[in-house]
Structures are given as structure tokens and as C-alpha cells.
mmCIF file of C-alpha atoms in Angstrom:
data_model
loop_
_atom_site.group_PDB
_atom_site.id
_atom_site.type_symbol
_atom_site.label_atom_id
_atom_site.label_comp_id
_atom_site.label_asym_id
_atom_site.label_seq_id
_atom_site.Cartn_x
_atom_site.Cartn_y
_atom_site.Cartn_z
ATOM 1 C CA UNK A 74 -24.675 -110.008 107.583
ATOM 2 C CA UNK A 75 -27.065 -108.299 105.184
ATOM 3 C CA UNK A 76 -28.011 -108.415 101.522
ATOM 4 C CA UNK A 77 -28.667 -104.959 100.143
ATOM 5 C CA UNK A 78 -30.760 -104.511 96.989
ATOM 6 C CA UNK A 79 -31.940 -101.265 95.460
ATOM 7 C CA UNK A 80 -34.270 -99.505 97.841
ATOM 8 C CA UNK A 81 -37.766 -99.319 96.377
ATOM 9 C CA UNK A 82 -40.212 -97.254 98.395
ATOM 10 C CA UNK A 83 -43.556 -95.747 97.675
ATOM 11 C CA UNK A 84 -42.590 -92.486 99.309
ATOM 12 C CA UNK A 85 -43.454 -91.492 102.816
ATOM 13 C CA UNK A 86 -47.030 -92.791 103.310
ATOM 14 C CA UNK A 87 -47.917 -90.711 106.328
ATOM 15 C CA UNK A 88 -50.949 -91.575 108.406
ATOM 16 C CA UNK A 89 -53.227 -89.006 110.015
ATOM 17 C CA UNK A 90 -51.294 -89.499 113.255
ATOM 18 C CA UNK A 91 -48.042 -88.657 111.445
ATOM 19 C CA UNK A 92 -49.559 -85.495 109.937
ATOM 20 C CA UNK A 93 -50.758 -84.172 113.281
ATOM 21 C CA UNK A 94 -47.324 -84.611 114.839
ATOM 22 C CA UNK A 95 -45.103 -83.604 111.903
ATOM 23 C CA UNK A 96 -44.843 -79.993 113.074
ATOM 24 C CA UNK A 97 -43.611 -80.945 116.548
ATOM 25 C CA UNK A 98 -39.856 -80.410 116.843
ATOM 26 C CA UNK A 99 -38.215 -83.059 119.020
ATOM 27 C CA UNK A 100 -34.891 -83.618 120.661
ATOM 28 C CA UNK A 101 -34.306 -86.707 118.528
ATOM 29 C CA UNK A 102 -34.850 -84.823 115.276
ATOM 30 C CA UNK A 103 -32.652 -81.952 116.460
ATOM 31 C CA UNK A 104 -29.835 -84.358 117.321
ATOM 32 C CA UNK A 105 -30.063 -86.080 113.938
ATOM 33 C CA UNK A 106 -30.036 -82.710 112.177
ATOM 34 C CA UNK A 107 -27.023 -81.563 114.192
ATOM 35 C CA UNK A 108 -25.153 -84.678 113.058
ATOM 36 C CA UNK A 109 -26.102 -84.066 109.436
ATOM 37 C CA UNK A 110 -28.345 -87.143 109.270
ATOM 38 C CA UNK A 111 -31.883 -87.352 107.947
ATOM 39 C CA UNK A 112 -34.366 -88.370 110.640
ATOM 40 C CA UNK A 113 -36.334 -91.511 109.728
ATOM 41 C CA UNK A 114 -39.650 -92.714 111.088
ATOM 42 C CA UNK A 115 -42.554 -94.977 110.253
ATOM 43 C CA UNK A 116 -44.468 -98.165 110.931
ATOM 44 C CA UNK A 117 -42.949 -101.636 110.539
ATOM 45 C CA UNK A 118 -45.360 -104.588 110.277
ATOM 46 C CA UNK A 119 -43.722 -107.655 111.817
ATOM 47 C CA UNK A 120 -45.297 -110.677 110.106
ATOM 48 C CA UNK A 121 -44.799 -114.411 109.928
ATOM 49 C CA UNK A 122 -46.580 -117.638 110.680
ATOM 50 C CA UNK A 123 -47.318 -118.538 114.319
ATOM 51 C CA UNK A 124 -44.398 -119.167 116.674
ATOM 52 C CA UNK A 125 -41.563 -117.761 114.550
ATOM 53 C CA UNK A 126 -40.418 -115.347 117.278
ATOM 54 C CA UNK A 127 -42.153 -112.058 116.395
ATOM 55 C CA UNK A 128 -42.898 -111.024 119.970
ATOM 56 C CA UNK A 129 -39.517 -112.227 121.229
ATOM 57 C CA UNK A 130 -37.706 -110.122 118.636
ATOM 58 C CA UNK A 131 -39.752 -106.990 119.327
ATOM 59 C CA UNK A 132 -39.220 -107.311 123.081
ATOM 60 C CA UNK A 133 -35.471 -107.770 122.507
ATOM 61 C CA UNK A 134 -35.229 -104.729 120.225
ATOM 62 C CA UNK A 135 -37.084 -102.576 122.761
ATOM 63 C CA UNK A 136 -35.195 -103.969 125.754
ATOM 64 C CA UNK A 137 -38.414 -104.637 127.671
ATOM 65 C CA UNK A 138 -41.479 -106.875 127.443
ATOM 66 C CA UNK A 139 -44.513 -105.340 125.773
ATOM 67 C CA UNK A 140 -45.793 -108.494 124.054
ATOM 68 C CA UNK A 141 -46.313 -112.066 125.222
ATOM 69 C CA UNK A 142 -43.427 -114.263 124.127
ATOM 70 C CA UNK A 143 -44.421 -117.910 124.378
ATOM 71 C CA UNK A 144 -43.541 -121.211 122.748
ATOM 72 C CA UNK A 145 -47.234 -121.764 122.079
ATOM 73 C CA UNK A 146 -48.585 -120.815 118.644
ATOM 74 C CA UNK A 147 -51.251 -118.127 118.207
ATOM 75 C CA UNK A 148 -50.201 -116.346 121.400
ATOM 76 C CA UNK A 149 -50.488 -112.805 120.002
ATOM 77 C CA UNK A 150 -54.122 -111.788 119.548
ATOM 78 C CA UNK A 151 -53.884 -108.121 118.677
ATOM 79 C CA UNK A 152 -51.617 -105.676 116.912
ATOM 80 C CA UNK A 153 -49.326 -104.475 119.689
ATOM 81 C CA UNK A 154 -47.245 -101.426 118.823
ATOM 82 C CA UNK A 155 -43.798 -101.064 120.339
ATOM 83 C CA UNK A 156 -41.947 -97.776 119.839
ATOM 84 C CA UNK A 157 -38.207 -97.942 119.187
ATOM 85 C CA UNK A 158 -36.522 -94.543 119.409
ATOM 86 C CA UNK A 159 -32.876 -93.866 118.561
ATOM 87 C CA UNK A 160 -31.022 -90.558 118.075
ATOM 88 C CA UNK A 161 -31.766 -90.612 114.336
ATOM 89 C CA UNK A 162 -34.958 -92.652 113.967
ATOM 90 C CA UNK A 163 -38.231 -93.795 115.463
ATOM 91 C CA UNK A 164 -39.733 -97.117 114.400
ATOM 92 C CA UNK A 165 -43.184 -98.287 115.458
ATOM 93 C CA UNK A 166 -42.936 -102.085 115.470
ATOM 94 C CA UNK A 167 -46.373 -103.629 114.999
ATOM 95 C CA UNK A 168 -46.480 -107.139 116.465
ATOM 96 C CA UNK A 169 -49.175 -108.974 114.510
ATOM 97 C CA UNK A 170 -50.885 -112.312 115.186
ATOM 98 C CA UNK A 171 -49.364 -115.186 113.240
ATOM 99 C CA UNK A 172 -51.010 -115.596 109.837
ATOM 100 C CA UNK A 173 -52.717 -118.991 109.744
ATOM 101 C CA UNK A 174 -55.744 -120.865 108.425
ATOM 102 C CA UNK A 175 -58.506 -119.942 110.907
ATOM 103 C CA UNK A 176 -60.444 -122.695 112.671
ATOM 104 C CA UNK A 177 -62.753 -120.400 114.668
ATOM 105 C CA UNK A 178 -64.298 -116.951 114.373
ATOM 106 C CA UNK A 179 -61.519 -115.743 116.694
ATOM 107 C CA UNK A 180 -58.944 -117.081 114.229
ATOM 108 C CA UNK A 181 -60.602 -115.205 111.379
ATOM 109 C CA UNK A 182 -60.638 -112.005 113.385
ATOM 110 C CA UNK A 183 -56.933 -112.420 114.175
ATOM 111 C CA UNK A 184 -56.251 -112.622 110.447
ATOM 112 C CA UNK A 185 -58.373 -109.475 110.032
ATOM 113 C CA UNK A 186 -56.071 -107.758 112.533
ATOM 114 C CA UNK A 187 -53.135 -108.611 110.268
ATOM 115 C CA UNK A 188 -54.963 -107.200 107.230
ATOM 116 C CA UNK A 189 -55.608 -103.953 109.078
ATOM 117 C CA UNK A 190 -51.999 -103.760 110.277
ATOM 118 C CA UNK A 191 -50.712 -104.167 106.720
ATOM 119 C CA UNK A 192 -53.057 -101.577 105.249
ATOM 120 C CA UNK A 193 -50.807 -98.575 105.954
ATOM 121 C CA UNK A 194 -47.216 -99.514 106.765
ATOM 122 C CA UNK A 195 -43.900 -98.084 105.655
ATOM 123 C CA UNK A 196 -41.858 -101.280 105.945
ATOM 124 C CA UNK A 197 -42.349 -105.022 106.407
ATOM 125 C CA UNK A 198 -40.292 -107.407 108.526
ATOM 126 C CA UNK A 199 -41.028 -110.968 107.371
ATOM 127 C CA UNK A 200 -39.773 -113.476 109.948
ATOM 128 C CA UNK A 201 -38.757 -116.992 108.960
ATOM 129 C CA UNK A 202 -37.275 -119.461 111.493
ATOM 130 C CA UNK A 203 -33.877 -120.996 110.828
ATOM 131 C CA UNK A 204 -34.809 -124.228 112.594
ATOM 132 C CA UNK A 205 -37.758 -125.096 110.328
ATOM 133 C CA UNK A 206 -38.248 -125.795 106.656
ATOM 134 C CA UNK A 207 -39.947 -123.208 104.474
ATOM 135 C CA UNK A 208 -43.551 -124.363 104.529
ATOM 136 C CA UNK A 209 -46.983 -123.736 103.090
ATOM 137 C CA UNK A 210 -47.632 -121.000 105.666
ATOM 138 C CA UNK A 211 -44.497 -119.088 104.622
ATOM 139 C CA UNK A 212 -45.415 -119.410 100.943
ATOM 140 C CA UNK A 213 -48.962 -118.204 101.668
ATOM 141 C CA UNK A 214 -47.642 -115.139 103.518
ATOM 142 C CA UNK A 215 -45.121 -114.298 100.803
ATOM 143 C CA UNK A 216 -47.836 -114.589 98.147
ATOM 144 C CA UNK A 217 -49.996 -112.232 100.154
ATOM 145 C CA UNK A 218 -47.170 -109.714 100.585
ATOM 146 C CA UNK A 219 -46.331 -109.861 96.876
ATOM 147 C CA UNK A 220 -49.957 -109.284 95.931
ATOM 148 C CA UNK A 221 -50.247 -106.260 98.207
ATOM 149 C CA UNK A 222 -46.774 -104.724 98.041
ATOM 150 C CA UNK A 223 -44.968 -106.236 95.057
ATOM 151 C CA UNK A 224 -44.738 -105.552 91.344
ATOM 152 C CA UNK A 225 -43.209 -108.212 89.116
ATOM 153 C CA UNK A 226 -40.128 -107.091 87.215
ATOM 154 C CA UNK A 227 -39.324 -108.078 83.648
ATOM 155 C CA UNK A 228 -36.746 -110.575 84.913
ATOM 156 C CA UNK A 229 -39.361 -112.322 87.070
ATOM 157 C CA UNK A 230 -38.172 -110.807 90.337
ATOM 158 C CA UNK A 231 -40.170 -108.562 92.641
ATOM 159 C CA UNK A 232 -39.973 -104.799 92.966
ATOM 160 C CA UNK A 233 -41.282 -103.936 96.423
ATOM 161 C CA UNK A 234 -43.448 -100.837 96.918
ATOM 162 C CA UNK A 235 -42.224 -100.665 100.515
ATOM 163 C CA UNK A 236 -39.028 -102.268 101.827
ATOM 164 C CA UNK A 237 -39.528 -105.938 102.693
ATOM 165 C CA UNK A 238 -36.873 -107.157 105.127
ATOM 166 C CA UNK A 239 -36.509 -110.933 105.545
ATOM 167 C CA UNK A 240 -35.366 -111.705 109.091
ATOM 168 C CA UNK A 241 -34.107 -115.225 109.765
ATOM 169 C CA UNK A 242 -34.801 -115.983 113.432
ATOM 170 C CA UNK A 243 -33.508 -118.617 115.873
ATOM 171 C CA UNK A 244 -30.072 -118.842 114.242
ATOM 172 C CA UNK A 245 -28.646 -120.187 117.509
ATOM 173 C CA UNK A 246 -30.185 -123.558 116.582
ATOM 174 C CA UNK A 247 -27.891 -124.048 113.557
ATOM 175 C CA UNK A 248 -24.173 -124.542 113.019
ATOM 176 C CA UNK A 249 -22.223 -122.184 110.715
ATOM 177 C CA UNK A 250 -22.508 -124.283 107.541
ATOM 178 C CA UNK A 251 -26.194 -125.043 108.139
ATOM 179 C CA UNK A 252 -26.849 -121.331 108.666
ATOM 180 C CA UNK A 253 -25.157 -120.351 105.401
ATOM 181 C CA UNK A 254 -27.285 -122.888 103.509
ATOM 182 C CA UNK A 255 -30.456 -121.650 105.220
ATOM 183 C CA UNK A 256 -29.677 -118.004 104.402
ATOM 184 C CA UNK A 257 -29.126 -118.853 100.740
ATOM 185 C CA UNK A 258 -32.393 -120.813 100.674
ATOM 186 C CA UNK A 259 -34.410 -117.973 102.238
ATOM 187 C CA UNK A 260 -32.685 -115.369 100.062
ATOM 188 C CA UNK A 261 -33.802 -117.188 96.922
ATOM 189 C CA UNK A 262 -37.284 -117.788 98.358
ATOM 190 C CA UNK A 263 -38.139 -114.282 99.564
ATOM 191 C CA UNK A 264 -36.387 -112.023 97.006
ATOM 192 C CA UNK A 265 -36.412 -109.426 99.760
ATOM 193 C CA UNK A 266 -35.038 -105.895 99.976
ATOM 194 C CA UNK A 267 -32.583 -107.073 102.638
ATOM 195 C CA UNK A 268 -31.837 -110.271 104.531
ATOM 196 C CA UNK A 269 -30.581 -110.362 108.114
ATOM 197 C CA UNK A 270 -30.160 -113.270 110.580
ATOM 198 C CA UNK A 271 -30.767 -112.955 114.324
ATOM 199 C CA UNK A 272 -31.088 -114.822 117.591
ATOM 200 C CA UNK A 273 -33.268 -112.670 119.825
ATOM 201 C CA UNK A 274 -32.819 -114.999 122.806
ATOM 202 C CA UNK A 275 -29.019 -114.782 122.605
ATOM 203 C CA UNK A 276 -29.166 -111.109 121.511
ATOM 204 C CA UNK A 277 -26.985 -112.112 118.572
ATOM 205 C CA UNK A 278 -27.067 -109.601 115.677
ATOM 206 C CA UNK A 279 -29.807 -107.458 117.250
ATOM 207 C CA UNK A 280 -27.914 -104.244 116.473
ATOM 208 C CA UNK A 281 -27.698 -105.256 112.821
ATOM 209 C CA UNK A 282 -31.448 -105.916 112.644
ATOM 210 C CA UNK A 283 -32.135 -102.524 114.189
ATOM 211 C CA UNK A 284 -29.811 -100.762 111.746
ATOM 212 C CA UNK A 285 -31.197 -102.532 108.680
ATOM 213 C CA UNK A 286 -34.752 -101.537 109.640
ATOM 214 C CA UNK A 287 -33.659 -97.918 110.161
ATOM 215 C CA UNK A 288 -31.600 -97.735 106.958
ATOM 216 C CA UNK A 289 -34.565 -98.821 104.845
ATOM 217 C CA UNK A 290 -37.117 -96.540 106.521
ATOM 218 C CA UNK A 291 -38.219 -93.357 104.746
ATOM 219 C CA UNK A 292 -37.476 -89.918 106.172
ATOM 220 C CA UNK A 293 -40.104 -88.620 108.572
ATOM 221 C CA UNK A 294 -40.720 -86.770 111.847
ATOM 222 C CA UNK A 295 -40.537 -88.148 115.363
ATOM 223 C CA UNK A 296 -44.081 -89.181 116.302
ATOM 224 C CA UNK A 297 -43.868 -90.054 120.024
ATOM 225 C CA UNK A 298 -41.914 -88.774 123.049
ATOM 226 C CA UNK A 299 -38.479 -90.307 123.569
ATOM 227 C CA UNK A 300 -39.548 -92.275 126.645
ATOM 228 C CA UNK A 301 -42.752 -93.813 125.232
ATOM 229 C CA UNK A 302 -42.284 -97.482 124.329
ATOM 230 C CA UNK A 303 -45.839 -98.606 123.590
ATOM 231 C CA UNK A 304 -49.270 -97.417 122.491
ATOM 232 C CA UNK A 305 -50.972 -99.875 124.825
ATOM 233 C CA UNK A 306 -53.078 -98.670 127.759
ATOM 234 C CA UNK A 307 -52.165 -99.873 131.273
ATOM 235 C CA UNK A 308 -55.288 -102.070 131.231
ATOM 236 C CA UNK A 309 -54.347 -103.755 127.959
ATOM 237 C CA UNK A 310 -50.725 -104.229 129.013
ATOM 238 C CA UNK A 311 -51.702 -105.835 132.318
ATOM 239 C CA UNK A 312 -54.278 -108.081 130.620
ATOM 240 C CA UNK A 313 -51.583 -109.375 128.250
ATOM 241 C CA UNK A 314 -49.163 -109.953 131.138
ATOM 242 C CA UNK A 315 -51.798 -111.936 133.048
ATOM 243 C CA UNK A 316 -52.642 -114.044 130.010
ATOM 244 C CA UNK A 317 -48.964 -114.666 129.312
ATOM 245 C CA UNK A 318 -48.332 -115.716 132.904
ATOM 246 C CA UNK A 319 -51.191 -118.225 132.777
ATOM 247 C CA UNK A 320 -49.979 -119.612 129.451
ATOM 248 C CA UNK A 321 -46.652 -120.428 131.088
ATOM 249 C CA UNK A 322 -48.262 -121.681 134.296
ATOM 250 C CA UNK A 323 -50.720 -124.013 132.564
ATOM 251 C CA UNK A 324 -48.403 -125.535 129.948
ATOM 252 C CA UNK A 325 -50.552 -126.705 127.011
ATOM 253 C CA UNK A 326 -53.834 -127.179 128.831
ATOM 254 C CA UNK A 327 -55.756 -124.001 127.927
ATOM 255 C CA UNK A 328 -53.799 -121.795 125.528
ATOM 256 C CA UNK A 329 -56.685 -120.857 123.233
ATOM 257 C CA UNK A 330 -59.638 -121.040 125.634
ATOM 258 C CA UNK A 331 -58.246 -118.283 127.844
ATOM 259 C CA UNK A 332 -59.155 -114.591 127.597
ATOM 260 C CA UNK A 333 -58.297 -111.824 130.055
ATOM 261 C CA UNK A 334 -59.916 -108.420 130.596
ATOM 262 C CA UNK A 335 -58.856 -105.771 133.124
ATOM 263 C CA UNK A 336 -62.185 -104.392 134.308
ATOM 264 C CA UNK A 337 -60.739 -101.466 136.228
ATOM 265 C CA UNK A 338 -57.745 -100.038 138.068
ATOM 266 C CA UNK A 339 -58.858 -98.410 141.300
ATOM 267 C CA UNK A 340 -56.394 -96.020 142.954
ATOM 268 C CA UNK A 341 -56.630 -95.198 146.675
ATOM 269 C CA UNK A 342 -57.059 -91.457 146.068
ATOM 270 C CA UNK A 343 -59.698 -91.779 143.351
ATOM 271 C CA UNK A 344 -63.353 -90.891 144.065
ATOM 272 C CA UNK A 345 -64.407 -94.309 142.755
ATOM 273 C CA UNK A 346 -62.152 -96.239 145.108
ATOM 274 C CA UNK A 347 -63.819 -98.842 147.291
ATOM 275 C CA UNK A 348 -63.322 -98.842 151.036
ATOM 276 C CA UNK A 349 -60.905 -101.771 150.790
ATOM 277 C CA UNK A 350 -58.710 -99.905 148.364
ATOM 278 C CA UNK A 351 -58.412 -96.866 150.566
ATOM 279 C CA UNK A 352 -57.762 -99.058 153.614
ATOM 280 C CA UNK A 353 -54.677 -100.872 152.320
ATOM 281 C CA UNK A 354 -53.301 -97.908 150.353
ATOM 282 C CA UNK A 355 -52.769 -99.986 147.221
ATOM 283 C CA UNK A 356 -54.159 -99.696 143.734
ATOM 284 C CA UNK A 357 -56.542 -102.586 143.068
ATOM 285 C CA UNK A 358 -56.383 -104.082 139.586
ATOM 286 C CA UNK A 359 -59.659 -105.915 138.938
ATOM 287 C CA UNK A 360 -59.181 -108.695 136.387
ATOM 288 C CA UNK A 361 -61.674 -111.119 134.828
ATOM 289 C CA UNK A 362 -60.276 -114.359 133.409
ATOM 290 C CA UNK A 363 -62.598 -116.091 130.950
ATOM 291 C CA UNK A 364 -62.693 -119.747 129.932
ATOM 292 C CA UNK A 365 -65.150 -121.564 127.672
ATOM 293 C CA UNK A 366 -66.428 -124.324 129.968
ATOM 294 C CA UNK A 367 -67.195 -124.791 133.655
ATOM 295 C CA UNK A 368 -64.777 -127.723 133.775
ATOM 296 C CA UNK A 369 -61.916 -125.360 132.880
ATOM 297 C CA UNK A 370 -62.312 -123.106 135.926
ATOM 298 C CA UNK A 371 -60.557 -125.485 138.364
ATOM 299 C CA UNK A 372 -57.646 -125.802 135.931
ATOM 300 C CA UNK A 373 -57.137 -122.030 136.017
ATOM 301 C CA UNK A 374 -57.521 -121.762 139.773
ATOM 302 C CA UNK A 375 -55.449 -124.810 140.709
ATOM 303 C CA UNK A 376 -55.352 -126.835 143.914
ATOM 304 C CA UNK A 377 -55.898 -124.434 146.811
ATOM 305 C CA UNK A 378 -55.720 -121.570 144.292
ATOM 306 C CA UNK A 379 -52.047 -122.339 143.611
ATOM 307 C CA UNK A 380 -52.141 -121.037 140.016
ATOM 308 C CA UNK A 381 -53.732 -117.743 141.034
ATOM 309 C CA UNK A 382 -51.198 -117.313 143.832
ATOM 310 C CA UNK A 383 -48.194 -117.986 141.593
ATOM 311 C CA UNK A 384 -49.399 -115.676 138.820
ATOM 312 C CA UNK A 385 -50.099 -112.907 141.334
ATOM 313 C CA UNK A 386 -46.611 -113.287 142.808
ATOM 314 C CA UNK A 387 -44.964 -113.414 139.362
ATOM 315 C CA UNK A 388 -46.658 -110.209 138.222
ATOM 316 C CA UNK A 389 -46.350 -108.156 141.418
ATOM 317 C CA UNK A 390 -43.363 -106.103 140.278
ATOM 318 C CA UNK A 391 -44.380 -105.474 136.630
ATOM 319 C CA UNK A 392 -47.933 -104.507 137.628
ATOM 320 C CA UNK A 393 -46.610 -102.146 140.324
ATOM 321 C CA UNK A 394 -44.395 -100.542 137.690
ATOM 322 C CA UNK A 395 -47.293 -100.109 135.264
ATOM 323 C CA UNK A 396 -49.677 -98.508 137.769
ATOM 324 C CA UNK A 397 -46.922 -96.460 139.395
ATOM 325 C CA UNK A 398 -47.391 -97.702 142.955
ATOM 326 C CA UNK A 399 -47.932 -100.803 145.092
ATOM 327 C CA UNK A 400 -50.916 -102.730 143.844
ATOM 328 C CA UNK A 401 -53.071 -105.780 144.396
ATOM 329 C CA UNK A 402 -54.166 -108.069 141.576
ATOM 330 C CA UNK A 403 -57.759 -109.215 142.164
ATOM 331 C CA UNK A 404 -58.572 -112.032 139.732
ATOM 332 C CA UNK A 405 -61.923 -113.711 139.132
ATOM 333 C CA UNK A 406 -62.358 -116.723 136.870
ATOM 334 C CA UNK A 407 -65.552 -116.658 134.781
ATOM 335 C CA UNK A 408 -67.154 -118.767 132.042
ATOM 336 C CA UNK A 409 -68.071 -117.377 128.607
ATOM 337 C CA UNK A 410 -69.347 -120.488 126.876
ATOM 338 C CA UNK A 411 -67.824 -121.066 123.433
ATOM 339 C CA UNK A 412 -66.546 -117.500 123.253
ATOM 340 C CA UNK A 413 -64.073 -118.181 120.420
ATOM 341 C CA UNK A 414 -66.945 -118.661 117.949
ATOM 342 C CA UNK A 415 -69.553 -116.350 119.489
ATOM 343 C CA UNK A 416 -69.658 -112.856 117.864
ATOM 344 C CA UNK A 417 -71.239 -111.192 120.929
ATOM 345 C CA UNK A 418 -68.748 -112.752 123.349
ATOM 346 C CA UNK A 419 -65.828 -111.828 121.088
ATOM 347 C CA UNK A 420 -66.982 -108.229 120.984
ATOM 348 C CA UNK A 421 -67.350 -108.178 124.773
ATOM 349 C CA UNK A 422 -63.821 -109.517 125.141
ATOM 350 C CA UNK A 423 -62.387 -106.905 122.805
ATOM 351 C CA UNK A 424 -62.016 -108.873 119.555
#
């Protein structure tokens, strides 16, 4: 179910990365050409207020987890790029932190990440949840998008410089009549290029979301190999997996006080490998888990290290897959006092 308006684009705003790869012929482009289709590619900023399902939708579209999907708000802390490749298109889905009123320096820097992500995109996916009323956060985001990407028409509507797709998430929470009313409400609110409903958890209408995003993308070259699904390094991916596992393990006790850094990945055959690594034949993933206060360390560790044990067991298979062999997750819990509002600590932790 989609609402198609006239497609207003600002042309193909290619980044430096696009320009350096434009001359590379790819199998995907060749297949699209053979079928008489124009190949489409570009960057899609996935925006919305916290906890509207941005990460869940991106993971569902890619068919694998690259971003933490959690019921807790402000889970995403960086712009994570997932690469969706089809025979006729390649979309780079940029999962952004939820736009919110910052309470700490970390919160402000998360909003800065969103600003940077929006600075050079070819398409916007604005997520609004079906199970919640349109609120001040949604209005603030729409105002921001209109100011940056919209031009007011004579009739009072908005002409978008890049396609702005309104995606109504969590439609499984509404009955048919409620859903129709919600779609009409959001259609009138957003004045978007297209409107599409989806339930990422139930995989309902995922194909339609994918097609709408492709149909409204400008023509462009394939930028990444067919099998690449993320721009993230192994260290960054593992750090996010560890943080996500602790968020689920700890319920609501420490969602914002927790930061994770992978210090190193030591392979048995590397010159830097320690004796213990070579002895057990596994790659050792050295992880530091930071909290803000000494009193929070026991919460992370748990009685008889039960939380560490469960997280290690939960992540054994995905970490093995990322490093390409059997591995051991070595985790140390450390204190970085008040790191969310300390510029030096934030820089150390990668923010």
C-alpha cells in the first residue's frame, strides 16, 4: 500500500566515495542493464524519534543483524551503514540515533551524528510508529527535514529536494480500521513523497518497503561488492553486539551508563598473539566494558559472574562468524566516571 506523488529529486548527489567507484563495472549493474533497467544506488537516512523501530527495520531488510534492536530508547549511538544489494539497485541504509532533546553531552553528540548523516543523502526514510500518537518529537523532526530538504509550494504543500518516504512501523499492533485511520493521519501530517506501512517483526510488507525505496532512488553505480552488508569494522560490530547483549541481560538497570570498546582481536597466527592465544588456537577478542560508577560494576558482572557468562555464551556463534574462526570473548569491566558528560572520556570511547 503506497501513495505515489511526483518524484522530486535534486539529481544524483554523488559523494567522493561514489565518484571513486563509478567506473567499476559490477555484476549487479550488468544484470540490470541486460534486463533493460536503470541501475539505482545511493544513501538512505533512516530517521525518527527514539524507539520507533529503525534498527529493527534495517536488520529485517538486510536479513541479518548489523544494528542493536532493543525496546529501550536511545539504543543506537552511531550512524551504522547497512548495504542492501539487489539485481537492479544498491541502497546504503544509514541507521541514525533517535532525534531527541539531549540531556547530556553524549546526547548532543548523538544529535550531531544525525546532522552529519543528513548532510549528504539521496533519500530519507522517516519512521513513525502506528501504535503511538504523533508527538512533539515527530513534529520537531519533520520541521527539521522540511527546513533542510523541503521547499514550500504555492498551495502550502512541500516539494522535497530528495525523496522523503514516510514509513509507518509496528502495524501489527493495530486492527484494519485503526490502521487505515492512522495512515490517513500520517499522510496528512508528513506530506511525503510516498507512504508505506510495515511490521518488521512480522516481516509484513517488507518487500513493498524495499521496492518503494528503490523506485524513488536516483540512478547510480554499484558502490560495494555484492556480498558486503555493512561498512562497520569487526571491532565495531562486536562492540555493538556486546552492548546489545548486556542491554537485554540487564533490563532497564544500565542502558545509558554502558559503553563497550573492543581493544583488540588477537589471532593465533599473528605476531602480536599472546602465549595464551597460541595455546588454545582461538582468536581472543579483548573487550572493555565501561560504566560510570564503581557501584555499577557488580551489576554488569552479576552474581558469580553470571551476566558475563550468559553474554559470552549468547555471542559465541556471531563472534566466531565475524572473526572467521573459533574465538574467546575476554571481557573486563572498568569505570569511566561520568563519561556521558566528559569530553575526554567521550573521545576515548569513540564519540
